[in-house]
PDB file of C-alpha atoms and ligand atoms in Angstrom:
ATOM      1  CA  MET A   1     -23.205  15.172  68.180  1.00 49.00           C
ATOM      2  CA  ILE A   2     -23.363  11.403  68.516  1.00 51.00           C
ATOM      3  CA  ASP A   3     -26.905  10.013  68.721  1.00 53.00           C
ATOM      4  CA  SER A   4     -27.515   7.663  71.638  1.00 56.00           C
ATOM      5  CA  PRO A   5     -28.166   4.099  70.386  1.00 53.00           C
ATOM      6  CA  HIS A   6     -31.768   3.387  69.534  1.00 57.00           C
ATOM      7  CA  PRO A   7     -33.243   0.799  71.943  1.00 54.00           C
ATOM      8  CA  LEU A   8     -34.082  -1.437  68.998  1.00 51.00           C
ATOM      9  CA  ASP A   9     -30.368  -1.669  68.198  1.00 53.00           C
ATOM     10  CA  ALA A  10     -29.818  -4.081  71.092  1.00 55.00           C
ATOM     11  CA  PRO A  11     -28.730  -7.378  69.444  1.00 55.00           C
ATOM     12  CA  LEU A  12     -31.699  -9.434  70.644  1.00 57.00           C
ATOM     13  CA  ALA A  13     -34.288  -6.847  69.637  1.00 60.00           C
ATOM     14  CA  ARG A  14     -32.614  -6.515  66.213  1.00 69.00           C
ATOM     15  CA  CYS A  15     -33.131 -10.192  65.630  1.00 82.00           C
ATOM     16  CA  SER A  16     -36.529 -10.652  67.254  1.00 87.00           C
ATOM     17  CA  THR A  17     -39.306 -12.436  65.358  1.00 88.00           C
ATOM     18  CA  GLU A  18     -41.977 -10.398  67.148  1.00 85.00           C
ATOM     19  CA  ILE A  19     -44.131  -8.086  65.050  1.00 84.00           C
ATOM     20  CA  PRO A  20     -43.673  -4.453  66.159  1.00 84.00           C
ATOM     21  CA  ASP A  21     -46.808  -2.843  67.641  1.00 83.00           C
ATOM     22  CA  THR A  22     -46.590  -0.197  64.925  1.00 87.00           C
ATOM     23  CA  TRP A  23     -47.669  -2.766  62.316  1.00 86.00           C
ATOM     24  CA  PRO A  24     -51.421  -2.884  61.494  1.00 84.00           C
ATOM     25  CA  TYR A  25     -51.143  -6.653  61.768  1.00 82.00           C
ATOM     26  CA  GLN A  26     -54.447  -7.475  63.446  1.00 82.00           C
ATOM     27  CA  GLU A  27     -56.363  -4.934  61.326  1.00 85.00           C
ATOM     28  CA  LEU A  28     -55.341  -7.083  58.335  1.00 85.00           C
ATOM     29  CA  GLY A  29     -57.042 -10.089  59.920  1.00 82.00           C
ATOM     30  CA  LEU A  30     -53.744 -11.706  60.927  1.00 82.00           C
ATOM     31  CA  SER A  31     -53.174 -12.940  64.438  1.00 78.00           C
ATOM     32  CA  PRO A  32     -49.880 -13.660  66.121  1.00 75.00           C
ATOM     33  CA  SER A  33     -50.075 -16.824  68.188  1.00 85.00           C
ATOM     34  CA  GLY A  34     -48.041 -19.213  70.247  1.00 95.00           C
ATOM     35  CA  LEU A  35     -46.138 -22.021  68.544  1.00 97.00           C
ATOM     36  CA  LEU A  36     -45.927 -25.590  69.803  1.00 98.00           C
ATOM     37  CA  VAL A  37     -42.725 -27.327  68.721  1.00 98.00           C
ATOM     38  CA  VAL A  38     -42.230 -31.022  69.380  1.00 98.00           C
ATOM     39  CA  LEU A  39     -38.623 -32.170  69.421  1.00 98.00           C
ATOM     40  CA  SER A  40     -38.482 -35.904  69.354  1.00 96.00           C
ATOM     41  CA  GLY A  41     -36.154 -38.725  68.433  1.00 92.00           C
ATOM     42  CA  PRO A  42     -34.565 -41.779  70.003  1.00 88.00           C
ATOM     43  CA  SER A  43     -33.163 -41.750  73.506  1.00 82.00           C
ATOM     44  CA  GLY A  44     -29.464 -40.803  73.512  1.00 84.00           C
ATOM     45  CA  VAL A  45     -29.593 -38.852  70.259  1.00 90.00           C
ATOM     46  CA  GLY A  46     -28.766 -35.578  72.027  1.00 92.00           C
ATOM     47  CA  LYS A  47     -32.114 -33.859  72.586  1.00 94.00           C
ATOM     48  CA  ASP A  48     -30.956 -32.473  75.945  1.00 92.00           C
ATOM     49  CA  ALA A  49     -27.679 -31.223  74.467  1.00 95.00           C
ATOM     50  CA  VAL A  50     -29.599 -29.443  71.702  1.00 97.00           C
ATOM     51  CA  ILE A  51     -31.882 -27.787  74.254  1.00 96.00           C
ATOM     52  CA  THR A  52     -28.872 -26.658  76.298  1.00 96.00           C
ATOM     53  CA  GLY A  53     -27.479 -25.212  73.049  1.00 97.00           C
ATOM     54  CA  LEU A  54     -30.674 -23.223  72.480  1.00 97.00           C
ATOM     55  CA  GLU A  55     -30.563 -21.956  76.069  1.00 96.00           C
ATOM     56  CA  ASN A  56     -26.907 -20.945  75.770  1.00 96.00           C
ATOM     57  CA  ASP A  57     -27.806 -18.958  72.655  1.00 96.00           C
ATOM     58  CA  HIS A  58     -30.601 -17.199  74.604  1.00 94.00           C
ATOM     59  CA  PHE A  59     -32.933 -18.423  71.885  1.00 95.00           C
ATOM     60  CA  PRO A  60     -36.461 -17.498  73.040  1.00 95.00           C
ATOM     61  CA  PHE A  61     -38.536 -20.551  73.934  1.00 96.00           C
ATOM     62  CA  THR A  62     -40.368 -22.049  76.878  1.00 97.00           C
ATOM     63  CA  ARG A  63     -39.462 -25.561  77.927  1.00 94.00           C
ATOM     64  CA  ILE A  64     -42.221 -27.506  79.592  1.00 95.00           C
ATOM     65  CA  VAL A  65     -41.165 -29.589  82.580  1.00 95.00           C
ATOM     66  CA  THR A  66     -42.698 -33.004  82.039  1.00 97.00           C
ATOM     67  CA  ALA A  67     -43.526 -35.742  84.547  1.00 98.00           C
ATOM     68  CA  THR A  68     -41.953 -39.153  84.969  1.00 98.00           C
ATOM     69  CA  THR A  69     -42.092 -42.140  87.286  1.00 98.00           C
ATOM     70  CA  ARG A  70     -38.435 -43.077  86.758  1.00 96.00           C
ATOM     71  CA  SER A  71     -35.927 -42.361  89.521  1.00 96.00           C
ATOM     72  CA  ILE A  72     -33.920 -39.177  89.593  1.00 96.00           C
ATOM     73  CA  ARG A  73     -30.426 -39.376  88.035  1.00 94.00           C
ATOM     74  CA  PRO A  74     -27.288 -37.701  89.398  1.00 94.00           C
ATOM     75  CA  GLY A  75     -27.270 -34.029  88.406  1.00 93.00           C
ATOM     76  CA  GLU A  76     -31.032 -33.850  87.888  1.00 94.00           C
ATOM     77  CA  VAL A  77     -33.122 -31.369  89.861  1.00 96.00           C
ATOM     78  CA  LYS A  78     -36.685 -32.103  91.023  1.00 97.00           C
ATOM     79  CA  GLY A  79     -39.222 -29.812  89.382  1.00 96.00           C
ATOM     80  CA  GLN A  80     -36.647 -28.617  86.830  1.00 93.00           C
ATOM     81  CA  SER A  81     -35.469 -31.770  85.080  1.00 92.00           C
ATOM     82  CA  TYR A  82     -38.834 -33.472  85.631  1.00 96.00           C
ATOM     83  CA  HIS A  83     -41.741 -33.604  88.041  1.00 97.00           C
ATOM     84  CA  PHE A  84     -40.772 -36.923  89.640  1.00 98.00           C
ATOM     85  CA  LEU A  85     -44.021 -38.737  90.506  1.00 98.00           C
ATOM     86  CA  SER A  86     -44.847 -42.089  92.054  1.00 98.00           C
ATOM     87  CA  THR A  87     -46.762 -44.471  89.786  1.00 98.00           C
ATOM     88  CA  GLU A  88     -49.921 -43.808  91.850  1.00 98.00           C
ATOM     89  CA  GLU A  89     -49.540 -40.027  91.468  1.00 98.00           C
ATOM     90  CA  PHE A  90     -48.936 -40.399  87.736  1.00 98.00           C
ATOM     91  CA  ILE A  91     -52.059 -42.512  87.274  1.00 98.00           C
ATOM     92  CA  GLN A  92     -54.077 -39.996  89.257  1.00 98.00           C
ATOM     93  CA  TRP A  93     -52.824 -37.104  87.064  1.00 98.00           C
ATOM     94  CA  ARG A  94     -53.590 -39.167  83.976  1.00 98.00           C
ATOM     95  CA  ASN A  95     -57.097 -40.103  85.131  1.00 98.00           C
ATOM     96  CA  ASN A  96     -57.802 -36.459  85.948  1.00 98.00           C
ATOM     97  CA  GLY A  97     -56.965 -35.503  82.342  1.00 97.00           C
ATOM     98  CA  LYS A  98     -53.891 -33.516  83.390  1.00 97.00           C
ATOM     99  CA  PHE A  99     -51.698 -34.730  80.520  1.00 98.00           C
ATOM    100  CA  LEU A 100     -51.625 -33.522  76.926  1.00 98.00           C
ATOM    101  CA  GLU A 101     -49.983 -36.865  76.140  1.00 98.00           C
ATOM    102  CA  TRP A 102     -48.394 -39.654  78.096  1.00 98.00           C
ATOM    103  CA  ALA A 103     -46.380 -42.749  77.257  1.00 96.00           C
ATOM    104  CA  GLU A 104     -44.811 -45.772  78.831  1.00 94.00           C
ATOM    105  CA  TYR A 105     -41.161 -45.845  77.908  1.00 89.00           C
ATOM    106  CA  GLY A 106     -38.510 -48.251  79.197  1.00 81.00           C
ATOM    107  CA  HIS A 107     -40.953 -49.470  81.905  1.00 89.00           C
ATOM    108  CA  HIS A 108     -41.595 -45.947  83.230  1.00 96.00           C
ATOM    109  CA  TYR A 109     -44.346 -43.429  82.589  1.00 98.00           C
ATOM    110  CA  TYR A 110     -43.757 -39.996  81.086  1.00 97.00           C
ATOM    111  CA  GLY A 111     -46.340 -37.270  80.502  1.00 98.00           C
ATOM    112  CA  THR A 112     -46.697 -33.613  79.488  1.00 98.00           C
ATOM    113  CA  PRO A 113     -48.802 -31.412  81.799  1.00 98.00           C
ATOM    114  CA  LEU A 114     -51.573 -29.974  79.636  1.00 97.00           C
ATOM    115  CA  GLU A 115     -52.150 -26.774  81.576  1.00 97.00           C
ATOM    116  CA  SER A 116     -48.513 -25.610  81.329  1.00 96.00           C
ATOM    117  CA  VAL A 117     -48.688 -26.000  77.549  1.00 97.00           C
ATOM    118  CA  ARG A 118     -52.011 -24.188  77.231  1.00 96.00           C
ATOM    119  CA  GLN A 119     -50.880 -21.266  79.372  1.00 95.00           C
ATOM    120  CA  ALA A 120     -47.599 -20.734  77.536  1.00 96.00           C
ATOM    121  CA  LEU A 121     -49.302 -20.915  74.131  1.00 96.00           C
ATOM    122  CA  ALA A 122     -51.981 -18.454  75.248  1.00 94.00           C
ATOM    123  CA  ALA A 123     -49.160 -16.070  76.182  1.00 93.00           C
ATOM    124  CA  GLY A 124     -47.880 -16.312  72.578  1.00 93.00           C
ATOM    125  CA  GLU A 125     -44.712 -18.207  73.520  1.00 95.00           C
ATOM    126  CA  THR A 126     -42.749 -20.769  71.532  1.00 97.00           C
ATOM    127  CA  VAL A 127     -43.308 -23.925  73.553  1.00 98.00           C
ATOM    128  CA  LEU A 128     -40.797 -26.723  73.146  1.00 97.00           C
ATOM    129  CA  LEU A 129     -41.666 -30.287  74.101  1.00 97.00           C
ATOM    130  CA  LYS A 130     -38.834 -32.791  74.279  1.00 95.00           C
ATOM    131  CA  ILE A 131     -40.686 -36.074  74.197  1.00 95.00           C
ATOM    132  CA  GLU A 132     -40.325 -39.558  72.765  1.00 91.00           C
ATOM    133  CA  VAL A 133     -42.016 -40.717  69.602  1.00 92.00           C
ATOM    134  CA  GLN A 134     -45.246 -42.304  70.946  1.00 93.00           C
ATOM    135  CA  GLY A 135     -46.016 -39.085  72.828  1.00 96.00           C
ATOM    136  CA  ALA A 136     -45.255 -37.013  69.725  1.00 97.00           C
ATOM    137  CA  ALA A 137     -47.836 -39.098  67.806  1.00 96.00           C
ATOM    138  CA  GLN A 138     -50.467 -38.231  70.423  1.00 97.00           C
ATOM    139  CA  VAL A 139     -49.618 -34.522  70.215  1.00 98.00           C
ATOM    140  CA  LYS A 140     -49.996 -34.777  66.418  1.00 97.00           C
ATOM    141  CA  GLN A 141     -53.575 -35.977  66.946  1.00 96.00           C
ATOM    142  CA  LYS A 142     -54.413 -33.383  69.586  1.00 97.00           C
ATOM    143  CA  VAL A 143     -52.621 -30.338  68.138  1.00 97.00           C
ATOM    144  CA  PRO A 144     -52.296 -31.203  64.434  1.00 96.00           C
ATOM    145  CA  ASP A 145     -50.743 -27.881  63.458  1.00 96.00           C
ATOM    146  CA  ALA A 146     -47.811 -28.088  65.883  1.00 98.00           C
ATOM    147  CA  VAL A 147     -44.307 -28.290  64.375  1.00 98.00           C
ATOM    148  CA  PHE A 148     -42.705 -31.735  64.576  1.00 98.00           C
ATOM    149  CA  ILE A 149     -38.923 -32.059  64.448  1.00 98.00           C
ATOM    150  CA  PHE A 150     -37.209 -35.448  64.460  1.00 97.00           C
ATOM    151  CA  LEU A 151     -33.655 -35.376  65.800  1.00 97.00           C
ATOM    152  CA  GLY A 152     -31.734 -38.335  64.427  1.00 94.00           C
ATOM    153  CA  PRO A 153     -28.188 -39.738  64.753  1.00 91.00           C
ATOM    154  CA  SER A 154     -25.987 -40.057  61.685  1.00 89.00           C
ATOM    155  CA  SER A 155     -26.038 -43.820  62.097  1.00 87.00           C
ATOM    156  CA  PHE A 156     -27.521 -46.489  64.263  1.00 82.00           C
ATOM    157  CA  ASP A 157     -24.087 -47.629  65.478  1.00 85.00           C
ATOM    158  CA  GLU A 158     -23.350 -44.127  66.656  1.00 86.00           C
ATOM    159  CA  LEU A 159     -26.571 -44.017  68.649  1.00 85.00           C
ATOM    160  CA  THR A 160     -25.793 -47.364  70.308  1.00 85.00           C
ATOM    161  CA  GLU A 161     -22.333 -46.104  71.191  1.00 84.00           C
ATOM    162  CA  ARG A 162     -23.723 -42.883  72.718  1.00 81.00           C
ATOM    163  CA  LEU A 163     -26.219 -44.773  74.852  1.00 81.00           C
ATOM    164  CA  ARG A 164     -23.506 -47.167  76.010  1.00 84.00           C
ATOM    165  CA  LYS A 165     -21.158 -44.298  76.933  1.00 83.00           C
ATOM    166  CA  ARG A 166     -23.917 -42.476  78.833  1.00 78.00           C
ATOM    167  CA  GLY A 167     -23.943 -45.489  81.151  1.00 76.00           C
ATOM    168  CA  THR A 168     -27.298 -44.634  82.745  1.00 76.00           C
ATOM    169  CA  GLU A 169     -28.980 -47.898  81.731  1.00 77.00           C
ATOM    170  CA  SER A 170     -28.491 -51.497  82.767  1.00 83.00           C
ATOM    171  CA  PRO A 171     -27.542 -53.829  79.858  1.00 84.00           C
ATOM    172  CA  VAL A 172     -31.162 -55.036  79.628  1.00 86.00           C
ATOM    173  CA  ALA A 173     -32.587 -51.503  79.631  1.00 82.00           C
ATOM    174  CA  LEU A 174     -29.944 -50.476  77.092  1.00 82.00           C
ATOM    175  CA  SER A 175     -30.888 -53.174  74.598  1.00 84.00           C
ATOM    176  CA  ARG A 176     -34.570 -52.293  75.133  1.00 82.00           C
ATOM    177  CA  ARG A 177     -33.842 -48.648  74.260  1.00 79.00           C
ATOM    178  CA  ILE A 178     -31.899 -49.676  71.160  1.00 82.00           C
ATOM    179  CA  GLN A 179     -34.745 -51.887  69.957  1.00 84.00           C
ATOM    180  CA  GLN A 180     -37.169 -49.075  70.696  1.00 83.00           C
ATOM    181  CA  ALA A 181     -35.048 -46.643  68.657  1.00 84.00           C
ATOM    182  CA  ARG A 182     -35.375 -48.925  65.606  1.00 85.00           C
ATOM    183  CA  GLU A 183     -39.166 -48.792  65.904  1.00 87.00           C
ATOM    184  CA  GLU A 184     -39.074 -45.010  66.401  1.00 89.00           C
ATOM    185  CA  PHE A 185     -37.345 -44.465  63.059  1.00 88.00           C
ATOM    186  CA  ALA A 186     -40.402 -45.868  61.317  1.00 89.00           C
ATOM    187  CA  GLN A 187     -42.404 -42.835  62.528  1.00 92.00           C
ATOM    188  CA  LEU A 188     -40.266 -40.359  60.571  1.00 93.00           C
ATOM    189  CA  PRO A 189     -42.890 -39.695  57.841  1.00 94.00           C
ATOM    190  CA  ASN A 190     -45.190 -38.144  60.490  1.00 94.00           C
ATOM    191  CA  TYR A 191     -42.695 -35.333  61.153  1.00 97.00           C
ATOM    192  CA  ASP A 192     -42.206 -31.984  59.408  1.00 98.00           C
ATOM    193  CA  TYR A 193     -38.417 -31.717  59.743  1.00 98.00           C
ATOM    194  CA  LEU A 194     -35.427 -34.037  60.119  1.00 97.00           C
ATOM    195  CA  VAL A 195     -32.331 -32.656  61.838  1.00 98.00           C
ATOM    196  CA  ILE A 196     -29.298 -34.916  62.152  1.00 96.00           C
ATOM    197  CA  ASN A 197     -27.097 -34.515  65.189  1.00 95.00           C
ATOM    198  CA  ARG A 198     -23.864 -35.688  63.542  1.00 93.00           C
ATOM    199  CA  HIS A 199     -20.817 -36.624  65.594  1.00 88.00           C
ATOM    200  CA  GLY A 200     -19.123 -33.281  66.409  1.00 91.00           C
ATOM    201  CA  GLY A 201     -21.998 -31.445  64.746  1.00 94.00           C
ATOM    202  CA  LEU A 202     -24.086 -30.369  67.727  1.00 96.00           C
ATOM    203  CA  ARG A 203     -23.638 -26.683  66.880  1.00 97.00           C
ATOM    204  CA  CYS A 204     -25.043 -27.301  63.428  1.00 98.00           C
ATOM    205  CA  ALA A 205     -28.065 -29.198  64.806  1.00 98.00           C
ATOM    206  CA  VAL A 206     -28.784 -26.332  67.215  1.00 98.00           C
ATOM    207  CA  GLU A 207     -28.573 -23.786  64.407  1.00 97.00           C
ATOM    208  CA  GLN A 208     -30.835 -25.842  62.154  1.00 98.00           C
ATOM    209  CA  ILE A 209     -33.478 -26.046  64.883  1.00 98.00           C
ATOM    210  CA  GLU A 210     -33.183 -22.312  65.492  1.00 97.00           C
ATOM    211  CA  ALA A 211     -33.618 -21.748  61.751  1.00 97.00           C
ATOM    212  CA  ILE A 212     -36.765 -23.901  61.639  1.00 98.00           C
ATOM    213  CA  ILE A 213     -38.356 -22.140  64.607  1.00 97.00           C
ATOM    214  CA  THR A 214     -37.351 -18.719  63.313  1.00 97.00           C
ATOM    215  CA  ALA A 215     -38.891 -19.432  59.906  1.00 97.00           C
ATOM    216  CA  GLU A 216     -42.072 -20.714  61.530  1.00 97.00           C
ATOM    217  CA  ARG A 217     -42.328 -17.600  63.693  1.00 95.00           C
ATOM    218  CA  LEU A 218     -41.840 -15.377  60.655  1.00 94.00           C
ATOM    219  CA  ARG A 219     -44.765 -16.882  58.729  1.00 94.00           C
ATOM    220  CA  ILE A 220     -47.420 -14.344  57.806  1.00 91.00           C
ATOM    221  CA  HIS A 221     -50.211 -16.891  58.212  1.00 90.00           C
ATOM    222  CA  GLN A 222     -49.188 -18.461  61.493  1.00 90.00           C
ATOM    223  CA  ARG A 223     -50.068 -22.031  62.323  1.00 94.00           C
ATOM    224  CA  GLN A 224     -53.034 -22.042  64.689  1.00 91.00           C
ATOM    225  CA  MET A 225     -52.462 -24.132  67.795  1.00 95.00           C
ATOM    226  CA  ARG A 226     -55.982 -25.558  67.998  1.00 94.00           C
ATOM    227  CA  PHE A 227     -56.587 -28.407  70.446  1.00 94.00           C
ATOM    228  CA  VAL A 228     -58.689 -31.239  69.035  1.00 93.00           C
ATOM    229  CA  SER A 229     -60.569 -33.034  71.806  1.00 81.00           C
TER     230      SER A 229
HETATM  231  P1  5GP B 315     -35.076 -40.089  80.007  1.00 89.32           P
HETATM  232  O1  5GP B 315     -35.531 -41.182  80.933  1.00 89.32           O
HETATM  233  O2  5GP B 315     -33.820 -40.467  79.265  1.00 89.32           O
HETATM  234  O3  5GP B 315     -34.987 -38.738  80.688  1.00 89.32           O
HETATM  235  O4  5GP B 315     -36.212 -39.927  78.890  1.00 89.32           O
HETATM  236  C1  5GP B 315     -36.604 -41.013  78.117  1.00 89.32           C
HETATM  237  C2  5GP B 315     -37.398 -40.493  76.932  1.00 89.32           C
HETATM  238  O5  5GP B 315     -38.639 -39.926  77.398  1.00 89.32           O
HETATM  239  C3  5GP B 315     -36.688 -39.372  76.178  1.00 89.32           C
HETATM  240  O6  5GP B 315     -36.836 -39.648  74.781  1.00 89.32           O
HETATM  241  C4  5GP B 315     -37.454 -38.133  76.576  1.00 89.32           C
HETATM  242  O7  5GP B 315     -37.446 -37.161  75.544  1.00 89.32           O
HETATM  243  C5  5GP B 315     -38.853 -38.710  76.748  1.00 89.32           C
HETATM  244  N1  5GP B 315     -39.761 -37.873  77.535  1.00 89.32           N
HETATM  245  C6  5GP B 315     -39.487 -36.987  78.503  1.00 89.32           C
HETATM  246  N2  5GP B 315     -40.615 -36.425  78.978  1.00 89.32           N
HETATM  247  C7  5GP B 315     -41.635 -36.953  78.261  1.00 89.32           C
HETATM  248  C8  5GP B 315     -43.042 -36.760  78.261  1.00 89.32           C
HETATM  249  O8  5GP B 315     -43.615 -35.984  79.002  1.00 89.32           O
HETATM  250  N3  5GP B 315     -43.766 -37.505  77.375  1.00 89.32           N
HETATM  251  C9  5GP B 315     -43.194 -38.375  76.531  1.00 89.32           C
HETATM  252  N4  5GP B 315     -43.994 -39.022  75.681  1.00 89.32           N
HETATM  253  N5  5GP B 315     -41.868 -38.570  76.497  1.00 89.32           N
HETATM  254  C10 5GP B 315     -41.092 -37.879  77.354  1.00 89.32           C
END
């Protein structure tokens, strides 16, 4: 007689980082918790492509939709790509303490809604924030135990070329972003991990990020996502 497959033999369950209920985990004083992962790096380095890679792999994580005052680009969807706010709305959200962090970048405002992050962490999820470097520095102050990953290009020339090819910026905005990227590199020592998105190496960058998150989720003593006020 052939045994029917055990439910845990499904590929995703076989590779899950969740602790089975049968483990006396909490009795040992250990507590599973959510994990906040900050993926940062210069504009144009491929953060969106990496996130699409994680989604295509069905890698378990929750992406927080952030807010911006810049205009919507072709292909973007309101409420999915960003919450697109007017400057007045953004300032109101900010003054009401609705952001975990916020930054002015390329003459526009960007901010991470605090409540979405709190809720997902409380549910034990792996929360991924794709934000620029000034915002990442604020998260470091507010949630010091979060995991900080810097996604970098293999060279500065390559980054410039990618931004140029993307063609979403005017020449002035483009040179501003390039200058900004130079300043962002100086923040590298504040990060836990450096992943390089080499030309033709997107798959490798995705796998390295999956490896980092997997290792973090497998820690016995999990990082505690405490909010410092
Ligand atoms: P873009 O205008 O190209 O969509 O984004 C510009 C930069 O802002 C990117 O580096 C992106 O990761 C970052 N960004 C997106 N949302 C946020 C946010 O909520 N806070 C911060 N600090 N940066 C963000």
